[in-house]
Amino acid sequence: MRINRRPATALILSATLMAGAAACDGHKDTPASDEVSETAHAFLSTWQSGDLDKAARLTTNPGRARSELASFRDDTGVASLSLTPERASGDSVPFKATARLSYSGSKATWKYTSKLHVINDAAGHARVSWHSYVINPHLPDGGGYTLQPFAESAMPVTTDRHGQRLTINDHPGLSQILAQLQSRYADTGQEALGIRLSSAGDSGDGHIVARLSPGKKAQVATRLDAGMQQAVDTATAKHPGASVVVIRPSTGDVLAARTTGTDFDPTLEGVQAPGQIFELVTSAALLDHGTVTTDTPVGCPASTAYSGQIFTNPGHWSSQDAQFIDVFTHTCDTAYVRLAGKLTGQDLASEAHDVFGLGLDWHTGLTTADGAVPELDGGDKAAAVIGRGEVRLNTLNLASLTATIQSGCFRQPLFVDPKISGKEPARTSHVLPGHVADGLRTLMRAYANASGVKGAAFGGVADQFTDSDQPIMGWFTAYHGDLAIAATVPETSHRPQTAKAVVRAVLDATT
């Protein structure tokens, strides 16, 4: 048998040709390590510089790469980008990204690590194998996503006058007030900044990729007092329909408040005909115009007529020899109606507006209704002097009335410092004349003595005469030292017994 042997040189040549053939099929081979590093550096450098066209051409899919790189730049608000490659491992090159973002007035730095792979394309050129995760490891490959920053308002921290935090759990009576404070002053803090990924067809808010800035919670310092608020919450615990406001007369600071949690809340925003409690203002007008003094005999008939309307006393007390102090102490409506002819509608409205600040535009730091006493004549005026008809007040207004009597001048109620609200408090054009203030204090001390309440007080009811389905509302107010307290509570009789009990409980706990 004859064996044909190929020369050694032929074998070497054959091996060389085979190796050459393999080299021609370049897209299956991994580039040399120096090519991997050079290509990765070139891609990251051009991406960092903002030359997205050149960066895209260094990838295996220039069209998609250009689109996704541009979306990353434009959608996320990237102001600058720093990309630092690390040591290559085979065809893989990890890199660190530092993106500085500016969004919604906030700035933040986003740092993360990603990686890329370098392969040879069909033409044998080293290229970055394009995948969406090259931009960020959270991105799903193939597009169909939106990567965007988002801002979150940090919930404000509300504190009392001593810096103690106020929460709804600790002070349920403040629930509506704290909610309004947090809503109104949320933008005084710094928003938290983050990055969110939303995929196509995602019905939710998407996936939070990063939280870049924790933000800064707004600090809302109020004039409230946590200890006083606790006393109010305790006093009203068994009276869910009670609304209460406590004011410091010397400053106008609102120290505590309790809202009812109902749609019609008479504490701050709601107003209603106050009934007999408005006789405080009528008494001030009568004293101011010299119509009466505290000991003027005025009488209290069981009924009286004015402009064709008949008025009676809900409490059924009457006395022909009653002095004005007796009329006040027994909240005799008929006596006030008889005295209505001594005042013009303007007299009553001016006393309310110019001295007690009712109807001015109050800037308390919250949304409030600020009372209304229009100029009225005839039977409407007679109804107004006893708080019926078109007169409107709420618990805050009543507490302010009492604070004005105690201090002698109107100081607009304040929940927050005017520097926080950005608005100056309302001011009246007149102070309470000295003899009027002294007269009102004498009257209120007499009422307090008869009622068994500390300090000076006054109370009455408001009966909804036109609608029997509406409850009788008890209004009660008192001052003791530098505290003025007002309460409005549904009653079961024509006496403000529940309202008085609430005010007395607060006074007993705090004085």
Coordinates of C-alpha atoms in Angstrom, one line a residue:
M1 CA 0.0 0.0 0.0
R2 CA 1.3 3.4 -0.9
I3 CA 0.6 6.2 1.6
N4 CA 0.6 9.7 0.4
R5 CA 2.1 12.0 3.0
R6 CA 1.6 15.8 3.0
P7 CA 4.6 17.8 3.6
A8 CA 4.9 19.5 7.0
T9 CA 4.9 22.9 5.3
A10 CA 1.5 22.0 3.8
L11 CA 0.1 21.2 7.2
I12 CA 1.3 24.5 8.6
L13 CA -0.2 26.3 5.6
S14 CA -3.5 24.5 6.1
A15 CA -3.6 25.5 9.7
T16 CA -2.8 29.1 8.8
L17 CA -5.6 29.2 6.2
M18 CA -8.1 27.8 8.7
A19 CA -7.1 30.4 11.3
G20 CA -7.4 33.1 8.7
A21 CA -10.8 31.9 7.7
A22 CA -11.9 32.0 11.4
A23 CA -10.5 35.5 11.6
C24 CA -12.6 36.6 8.7
D25 CA -15.7 35.7 10.6
G26 CA -14.9 38.6 13.0
H27 CA -18.4 39.2 14.5
K28 CA -18.0 35.9 16.4
D29 CA -14.8 36.9 18.1
T30 CA -14.3 39.0 21.2
P31 CA -12.1 42.0 20.5
A32 CA -8.7 42.2 22.0
S33 CA -8.6 43.6 25.6
D34 CA -7.1 46.9 24.4
E35 CA -9.9 47.3 21.8
V36 CA -12.5 46.6 24.5
S37 CA -11.1 49.4 26.7
E38 CA -10.5 51.9 23.9
T39 CA -14.1 51.4 22.5
A40 CA -15.6 51.6 26.0
H41 CA -13.6 54.8 26.8
A42 CA -14.5 56.4 23.5
F43 CA -18.2 55.6 23.9
L44 CA -18.4 56.9 27.5
S45 CA -16.4 60.0 26.7
T46 CA -18.6 61.0 23.7
W47 CA -21.8 60.2 25.7
Q48 CA -20.5 62.3 28.6
S49 CA -19.7 65.2 26.3
G50 CA -23.2 65.2 24.9
D51 CA -22.2 64.1 21.3
L52 CA -24.9 61.5 21.2
D53 CA -24.7 60.9 17.4
K54 CA -21.0 59.9 17.7
A55 CA -21.7 57.9 20.8
A56 CA -24.5 56.0 19.1
R57 CA -22.3 55.2 16.1
L58 CA -20.0 53.4 18.5
T59 CA -22.8 50.9 19.3
T60 CA -24.3 47.9 17.5
N61 CA -27.6 49.7 17.1
P62 CA -27.0 53.4 16.4
G63 CA -30.6 54.3 15.8
R64 CA -32.0 52.9 19.0
A65 CA -29.0 54.0 21.0
R66 CA -29.4 57.6 19.8
S67 CA -33.1 57.6 20.7
E68 CA -32.6 56.2 24.2
L69 CA -29.6 58.3 25.1
A70 CA -31.5 61.4 24.0
S71 CA -34.5 60.4 26.1
F72 CA -32.3 59.9 29.1
R73 CA -30.9 63.3 28.7
D74 CA -34.2 65.1 28.0
D75 CA -36.7 63.3 30.2
T76 CA -34.7 63.1 33.4
G77 CA -33.5 66.7 33.4
V78 CA -29.8 65.7 33.5
A79 CA -27.8 69.0 33.5
S80 CA -24.4 67.2 33.5
L81 CA -23.1 63.7 33.4
S82 CA -19.8 62.2 34.6
L83 CA -19.0 58.6 33.4
T84 CA -15.9 56.8 34.8
P85 CA -14.9 53.4 33.3
E86 CA -13.4 50.8 35.6
R87 CA -11.1 47.9 34.7
A88 CA -12.4 45.7 31.8
S89 CA -13.1 42.0 32.5
G90 CA -13.2 40.2 29.2
D91 CA -15.7 42.1 27.0
S92 CA -17.4 43.7 30.0
V93 CA -16.6 47.2 31.3
P94 CA -18.3 48.4 34.5
F95 CA -18.6 52.2 34.9
K96 CA -19.7 54.7 37.4
A97 CA -22.3 57.3 36.5
T98 CA -22.8 60.6 38.3
A99 CA -25.8 62.6 36.9
R100 CA -26.6 66.0 38.2
L101 CA -30.3 66.8 37.8
S102 CA -32.4 70.0 38.0
Y103 CA -36.1 69.5 38.3
S104 CA -39.0 71.5 39.7
G105 CA -36.7 74.0 41.2
S106 CA -34.7 71.4 43.1
K107 CA -31.2 70.0 42.3
A108 CA -29.9 66.6 43.1
T109 CA -27.1 64.2 42.3
W110 CA -27.8 60.7 41.1
K111 CA -25.0 58.2 41.4
Y112 CA -25.1 54.6 40.2
T113 CA -23.1 51.8 38.6
S114 CA -23.8 50.2 35.2
K115 CA -21.8 48.2 32.7
L116 CA -21.4 47.7 28.9
H117 CA -20.1 44.9 26.7
V118 CA -17.9 45.4 23.6
I119 CA -18.1 42.9 20.7
N120 CA -17.1 42.9 17.0
D121 CA -19.8 43.7 14.5
A122 CA -20.1 42.0 11.2
A123 CA -17.5 44.2 9.7
G124 CA -15.0 43.3 12.4
H125 CA -15.3 46.7 14.2
A126 CA -15.3 46.8 18.0
R127 CA -18.7 48.2 19.1
V128 CA -20.7 48.6 22.3
S129 CA -23.4 45.9 22.3
W130 CA -26.4 48.1 22.7
H131 CA -28.9 47.3 25.4
S132 CA -31.1 49.7 27.4
Y133 CA -29.5 48.7 30.6
V134 CA -26.3 50.3 29.5
I135 CA -27.9 53.7 30.4
N136 CA -29.1 52.3 33.8
P137 CA -29.3 48.8 35.1
H138 CA -33.0 49.2 36.0
L139 CA -34.1 49.8 32.4
P140 CA -35.9 47.0 30.6
D141 CA -34.1 46.1 27.3
G142 CA -35.8 47.1 24.1
G143 CA -37.3 50.4 25.1
G144 CA -41.0 50.9 25.9
Y145 CA -40.2 52.8 29.1
T146 CA -40.2 56.3 30.5
L147 CA -37.6 57.3 33.0
Q148 CA -38.5 60.6 34.7
P149 CA -37.8 62.6 37.8
F150 CA -40.6 63.2 40.3
A151 CA -41.0 65.6 43.2
E152 CA -42.8 64.8 46.4
S153 CA -43.9 67.4 49.0
A154 CA -42.7 66.4 52.4
M155 CA -45.6 66.6 54.8
P156 CA -45.1 69.7 57.0
V157 CA -44.3 69.3 60.7
T158 CA -46.7 71.4 62.7
T159 CA -45.6 72.5 66.2
D160 CA -47.2 74.5 69.0
R161 CA -45.8 77.7 70.5
H162 CA -43.2 75.7 72.5
G163 CA -42.0 73.7 69.6
Q164 CA -43.9 70.5 70.6
R165 CA -45.1 68.6 67.6
L166 CA -48.9 68.5 67.1
T167 CA -50.5 65.4 65.6
I168 CA -54.0 64.3 64.9
N169 CA -53.5 61.2 67.1
D170 CA -52.5 63.3 70.1
H171 CA -55.1 66.1 69.4
P172 CA -58.1 64.8 67.5
G173 CA -59.9 68.1 68.0
L174 CA -57.3 69.7 65.8
S175 CA -57.8 67.3 62.9
Q176 CA -59.3 69.7 60.4
I177 CA -57.0 72.6 61.5
L178 CA -53.8 70.5 61.1
A179 CA -55.0 69.2 57.8
Q180 CA -55.5 72.7 56.5
L181 CA -52.2 73.9 57.9
Q182 CA -50.3 71.0 56.2
S183 CA -52.1 71.7 52.9
R184 CA -51.6 75.5 53.1
Y185 CA -48.0 75.6 54.0
A186 CA -46.6 72.4 52.3
D187 CA -44.7 74.4 49.7
T188 CA -42.7 76.2 52.4
G189 CA -40.5 73.1 52.6
Q190 CA -38.2 71.6 50.0
E191 CA -39.6 68.8 47.9
A192 CA -38.0 65.4 47.8
L193 CA -36.6 64.4 44.4
G194 CA -36.5 61.0 42.9
I195 CA -36.4 59.0 39.6
R196 CA -39.4 56.9 38.5
L197 CA -39.5 54.2 35.8
S198 CA -42.8 53.7 34.0
S199 CA -43.1 51.0 31.4
A200 CA -45.6 51.0 28.5
G201 CA -49.0 49.9 29.7
D202 CA -48.2 50.5 33.3
S203 CA -51.4 51.6 35.0
G204 CA -49.7 52.6 38.3
D205 CA -47.2 55.2 39.2
G206 CA -44.3 53.0 38.0
H207 CA -41.3 51.8 39.8
I208 CA -39.1 54.2 41.9
V209 CA -35.6 53.7 40.7
A210 CA -33.9 56.2 43.0
R211 CA -34.6 58.7 45.8
L212 CA -32.1 61.4 45.2
S213 CA -33.0 64.1 47.7
P214 CA -34.9 63.6 50.9
G215 CA -36.3 67.1 50.8
K216 CA -36.9 69.2 53.8
K217 CA -40.2 69.2 55.7
A218 CA -41.9 72.5 56.2
Q219 CA -41.9 73.6 59.8
V220 CA -45.2 75.3 60.6
A221 CA -44.9 76.9 64.0
T222 CA -48.3 77.8 65.3
R223 CA -49.5 79.9 68.2
L224 CA -51.3 76.9 69.6
D225 CA -50.5 75.4 73.0
A226 CA -50.4 71.6 73.3
G227 CA -51.3 71.7 77.0
M228 CA -54.3 74.0 76.5
Q229 CA -55.3 71.8 73.5
Q230 CA -55.3 68.8 75.7
A231 CA -57.6 70.5 78.2
V232 CA -60.0 71.3 75.4
D233 CA -59.9 67.8 73.9
T234 CA -60.6 66.4 77.4
A235 CA -63.5 68.8 78.1
T236 CA -65.2 68.0 74.8
A237 CA -64.6 64.3 74.7
K238 CA -68.2 63.5 75.6
H239 CA -69.6 66.3 73.4
P240 CA -68.8 65.4 69.7
G241 CA -70.8 68.4 68.4
A242 CA -68.9 71.0 70.5
S243 CA -66.7 73.6 68.9
V244 CA -64.3 75.5 71.1
V245 CA -61.7 78.3 70.7
V246 CA -59.3 79.7 73.3
I247 CA -57.6 83.0 72.7
R248 CA -55.0 85.0 74.6
P249 CA -56.5 88.5 74.7
S250 CA -53.2 90.3 75.2
T251 CA -51.9 89.0 71.8
G252 CA -54.8 87.5 69.9
D253 CA -53.0 84.2 69.8
V254 CA -55.3 81.2 69.3
L255 CA -54.1 78.7 72.0
A256 CA -56.5 75.9 71.3
A257 CA -59.5 75.0 69.1
R258 CA -61.8 72.1 68.5
T259 CA -63.7 71.6 65.3
T260 CA -66.8 69.5 65.1
G261 CA -65.8 67.4 62.1
T262 CA -69.1 68.0 60.4
D263 CA -69.9 69.5 57.0
F264 CA -71.3 72.6 58.7
D265 CA -68.6 73.5 61.3
P266 CA -69.4 76.6 63.4
T267 CA -65.9 76.8 64.7
L268 CA -64.0 78.7 62.0
E269 CA -65.5 78.7 58.6
G270 CA -69.2 78.2 59.3
V271 CA -71.4 81.0 60.5
Q272 CA -74.9 81.1 61.9
A273 CA -77.3 83.4 63.7
P274 CA -75.8 83.4 67.2
G275 CA -79.0 84.3 69.1
Q276 CA -78.7 85.8 72.6
I277 CA -74.9 85.7 72.8
F278 CA -74.9 88.7 70.4
E279 CA -76.4 90.8 73.2
L280 CA -72.7 91.3 74.1
V281 CA -72.4 93.6 71.1
T282 CA -75.8 95.2 71.5
S283 CA -74.9 95.9 75.2
A284 CA -71.6 97.5 74.0
A285 CA -73.5 99.7 71.5
L286 CA -76.0 100.8 74.2
L287 CA -73.3 101.6 76.7
D288 CA -71.2 103.3 74.0
H289 CA -74.1 105.6 72.9
G290 CA -75.0 106.5 76.5
T291 CA -78.4 104.8 76.3
V292 CA -77.9 102.8 79.5
T293 CA -75.5 102.2 82.3
T294 CA -75.3 98.9 84.2
D295 CA -77.9 100.0 86.7
T296 CA -80.4 101.7 84.5
P297 CA -84.0 100.5 85.1
V298 CA -85.2 99.0 81.8
G299 CA -87.6 96.3 82.7
C300 CA -88.1 92.9 81.2
P301 CA -91.6 92.2 79.9
A302 CA -92.8 88.7 79.1
S303 CA -93.4 89.8 75.5
T304 CA -93.0 92.9 73.4
A305 CA -93.8 94.1 69.9
Y306 CA -91.6 95.9 67.4
S307 CA -92.6 96.8 63.9
G308 CA -95.4 94.4 64.0
Q309 CA -93.3 91.4 65.2
I310 CA -93.9 89.8 68.6
F311 CA -90.9 88.8 70.7
T312 CA -90.8 86.6 73.8
N313 CA -88.1 85.3 76.2
P314 CA -87.0 81.7 75.6
G315 CA -86.3 81.4 79.3
H316 CA -89.6 82.9 80.3
W317 CA -88.1 85.2 82.9
S318 CA -89.6 88.6 83.3
S319 CA -89.5 91.6 85.7
Q320 CA -90.9 95.0 85.4
D321 CA -88.3 96.5 87.8
A322 CA -85.2 94.9 86.2
Q323 CA -82.1 97.0 85.8
F324 CA -79.9 96.6 82.8
I325 CA -77.5 94.3 84.7
D326 CA -80.5 92.0 85.6
V327 CA -81.6 92.0 81.9
F328 CA -78.1 91.0 80.9
T329 CA -77.8 88.3 83.6
H330 CA -81.1 86.7 82.6
T331 CA -80.6 87.3 78.8
C332 CA -83.9 89.1 78.5
D333 CA -84.6 89.3 74.8
T334 CA -87.6 91.5 75.2
A335 CA -85.7 94.2 77.0
Y336 CA -83.2 94.4 74.2
V337 CA -85.9 94.6 71.6
R338 CA -87.5 97.5 73.5
L339 CA -84.1 99.3 73.5
A340 CA -83.6 98.6 69.8
G341 CA -85.3 101.9 69.0
K342 CA -82.5 103.7 70.8
L343 CA -80.0 102.5 68.2
T344 CA -79.9 102.9 64.4
G345 CA -78.9 100.0 62.2
Q346 CA -75.6 101.8 61.5
D347 CA -75.0 102.1 65.3
L348 CA -75.1 98.4 65.7
A349 CA -73.2 97.6 62.5
S350 CA -70.4 100.1 63.3
E351 CA -70.0 98.8 66.9
A352 CA -69.6 95.3 65.5
H353 CA -67.2 96.3 62.7
D354 CA -65.2 99.3 64.0
V355 CA -64.7 98.1 67.6
F356 CA -65.0 94.3 67.5
G357 CA -63.6 93.7 64.0
L358 CA -66.6 91.6 62.8
G359 CA -66.8 91.7 59.0
L360 CA -63.2 92.7 58.5
D361 CA -60.9 90.5 56.4
W362 CA -59.1 88.5 59.0
H363 CA -55.8 86.8 58.2
T364 CA -55.5 84.2 60.9
G365 CA -53.3 81.8 58.9
L366 CA -56.3 79.6 58.2
T367 CA -59.5 80.0 56.2
T368 CA -62.0 81.6 58.5
A369 CA -65.4 83.3 58.2
D370 CA -65.1 86.7 60.0
G371 CA -68.7 87.5 61.0
A372 CA -71.3 89.7 59.5
V373 CA -73.5 92.4 61.0
P374 CA -75.3 94.4 58.3
E375 CA -77.2 97.7 58.7
L376 CA -80.8 96.8 59.3
D377 CA -84.0 98.7 60.1
G378 CA -87.4 98.0 61.5
G379 CA -88.2 94.5 62.6
D380 CA -84.9 93.2 61.1
K381 CA -83.0 95.5 63.4
A382 CA -85.0 94.3 66.4
A383 CA -84.2 90.7 65.5
A384 CA -80.5 91.7 65.0
V385 CA -80.1 93.1 68.5
I386 CA -80.9 89.7 69.9
G387 CA -78.7 87.8 67.4
R388 CA -81.5 86.6 65.0
G389 CA -82.1 87.3 61.4
E390 CA -79.1 88.3 59.3
V391 CA -76.4 88.5 62.0
R392 CA -73.8 85.8 61.6
L393 CA -71.0 84.6 63.9
N394 CA -69.0 81.5 64.7
T395 CA -67.1 80.3 67.7
L396 CA -63.8 82.0 66.7
N397 CA -65.7 85.3 66.4
L398 CA -67.2 84.9 69.8
A399 CA -63.9 84.1 71.5
S400 CA -62.5 87.3 69.8
L401 CA -65.4 89.3 71.1
T402 CA -64.6 88.2 74.6
A403 CA -60.9 88.8 74.2
T404 CA -61.6 92.4 73.0
I405 CA -63.8 93.0 76.1
Q406 CA -61.0 91.6 78.4
S407 CA -58.2 93.6 76.8
G408 CA -60.1 96.7 75.7
C409 CA -59.0 96.5 72.1
F410 CA -59.4 94.1 69.1
R411 CA -56.4 92.0 68.3
Q412 CA -57.2 89.8 65.4
P413 CA -57.0 86.0 66.2
L414 CA -53.8 84.3 65.0
F415 CA -53.1 80.7 64.4
V416 CA -49.6 81.3 62.9
D417 CA -47.2 84.2 62.8
P418 CA -48.0 86.8 60.1
K419 CA -44.5 86.2 58.8
I420 CA -45.6 82.7 57.9
S421 CA -48.9 83.6 56.4
G422 CA -47.5 86.6 54.6
K423 CA -50.5 88.7 55.5
E424 CA -50.9 91.5 58.1
P425 CA -53.6 91.1 60.7
A426 CA -56.8 93.1 60.4
R427 CA -57.2 96.2 62.6
T428 CA -60.2 98.1 63.8
S429 CA -60.6 101.8 63.5
H430 CA -61.7 102.2 67.2
V431 CA -60.7 100.7 70.5
L432 CA -63.3 99.8 73.1
P433 CA -64.0 103.0 75.2
G434 CA -62.9 102.6 78.8
H435 CA -66.4 103.1 80.3
V436 CA -67.9 100.6 77.8
A437 CA -65.2 98.0 78.6
D438 CA -65.7 98.5 82.4
G439 CA -69.5 98.2 81.9
L440 CA -69.2 95.0 79.9
R441 CA -66.8 93.5 82.4
T442 CA -69.2 94.3 85.3
L443 CA -72.1 92.7 83.4
M444 CA -70.1 89.6 82.6
R445 CA -68.8 89.2 86.2
A446 CA -72.4 89.3 87.4
Y447 CA -73.4 86.6 84.9
A448 CA -70.4 84.5 85.9
N449 CA -71.4 84.8 89.6
A450 CA -74.9 83.7 88.8
S451 CA -73.7 80.8 86.7
G452 CA -71.0 79.5 89.0
V453 CA -68.2 80.1 86.5
K454 CA -64.7 81.6 87.1
G455 CA -63.9 85.1 86.0
A456 CA -66.4 86.9 83.7
A457 CA -68.9 85.1 81.4
F458 CA -72.0 85.2 79.3
G459 CA -74.1 82.7 77.6
G460 CA -77.3 82.2 75.6
V461 CA -79.1 80.1 73.0
A462 CA -79.9 80.4 69.4
D463 CA -83.2 78.8 68.5
Q464 CA -83.8 78.2 64.8
F465 CA -87.3 79.6 64.9
T466 CA -88.0 78.9 61.2
D467 CA -87.0 75.3 61.2
S468 CA -87.9 73.0 64.1
D469 CA -85.5 70.3 62.7
Q470 CA -82.5 72.4 63.6
P471 CA -81.1 71.9 67.1
I472 CA -81.0 74.7 69.7
M473 CA -77.4 75.9 69.9
G474 CA -75.9 76.9 73.1
W475 CA -73.3 79.7 73.0
F476 CA -71.1 80.3 76.1
T477 CA -68.0 82.5 76.6
A478 CA -65.8 83.5 79.5
Y479 CA -62.5 85.1 80.3
H480 CA -60.3 84.6 83.3
G481 CA -56.9 86.2 83.5
D482 CA -55.3 86.3 80.0
L483 CA -57.6 83.6 78.6
A484 CA -60.8 84.0 76.6
I485 CA -62.8 80.9 75.8
A486 CA -65.9 80.3 73.7
A487 CA -67.9 77.2 73.0
T488 CA -70.8 76.4 70.7
V489 CA -72.7 73.2 71.5
P490 CA -76.1 71.7 70.6
E491 CA -78.5 71.9 73.6
T492 CA -81.6 70.1 74.7
S493 CA -83.2 73.1 76.4
H494 CA -83.3 76.9 76.2
R495 CA -80.4 77.2 78.5
P496 CA -76.7 76.9 77.4
Q497 CA -76.0 74.2 80.0
T498 CA -73.7 72.0 77.9
A499 CA -71.8 74.9 76.4
K500 CA -71.3 76.3 79.9
A501 CA -70.1 72.9 81.2
V502 CA -67.5 72.7 78.4
V503 CA -66.2 76.3 79.1
R504 CA -66.1 75.7 82.8
A505 CA -64.2 72.4 82.4
V506 CA -61.5 74.2 80.3
L507 CA -61.2 77.0 82.8
D508 CA -61.0 74.5 85.7
A509 CA -58.2 72.6 84.0
T510 CA -56.1 75.6 83.0
T511 CA -56.6 78.3 85.6

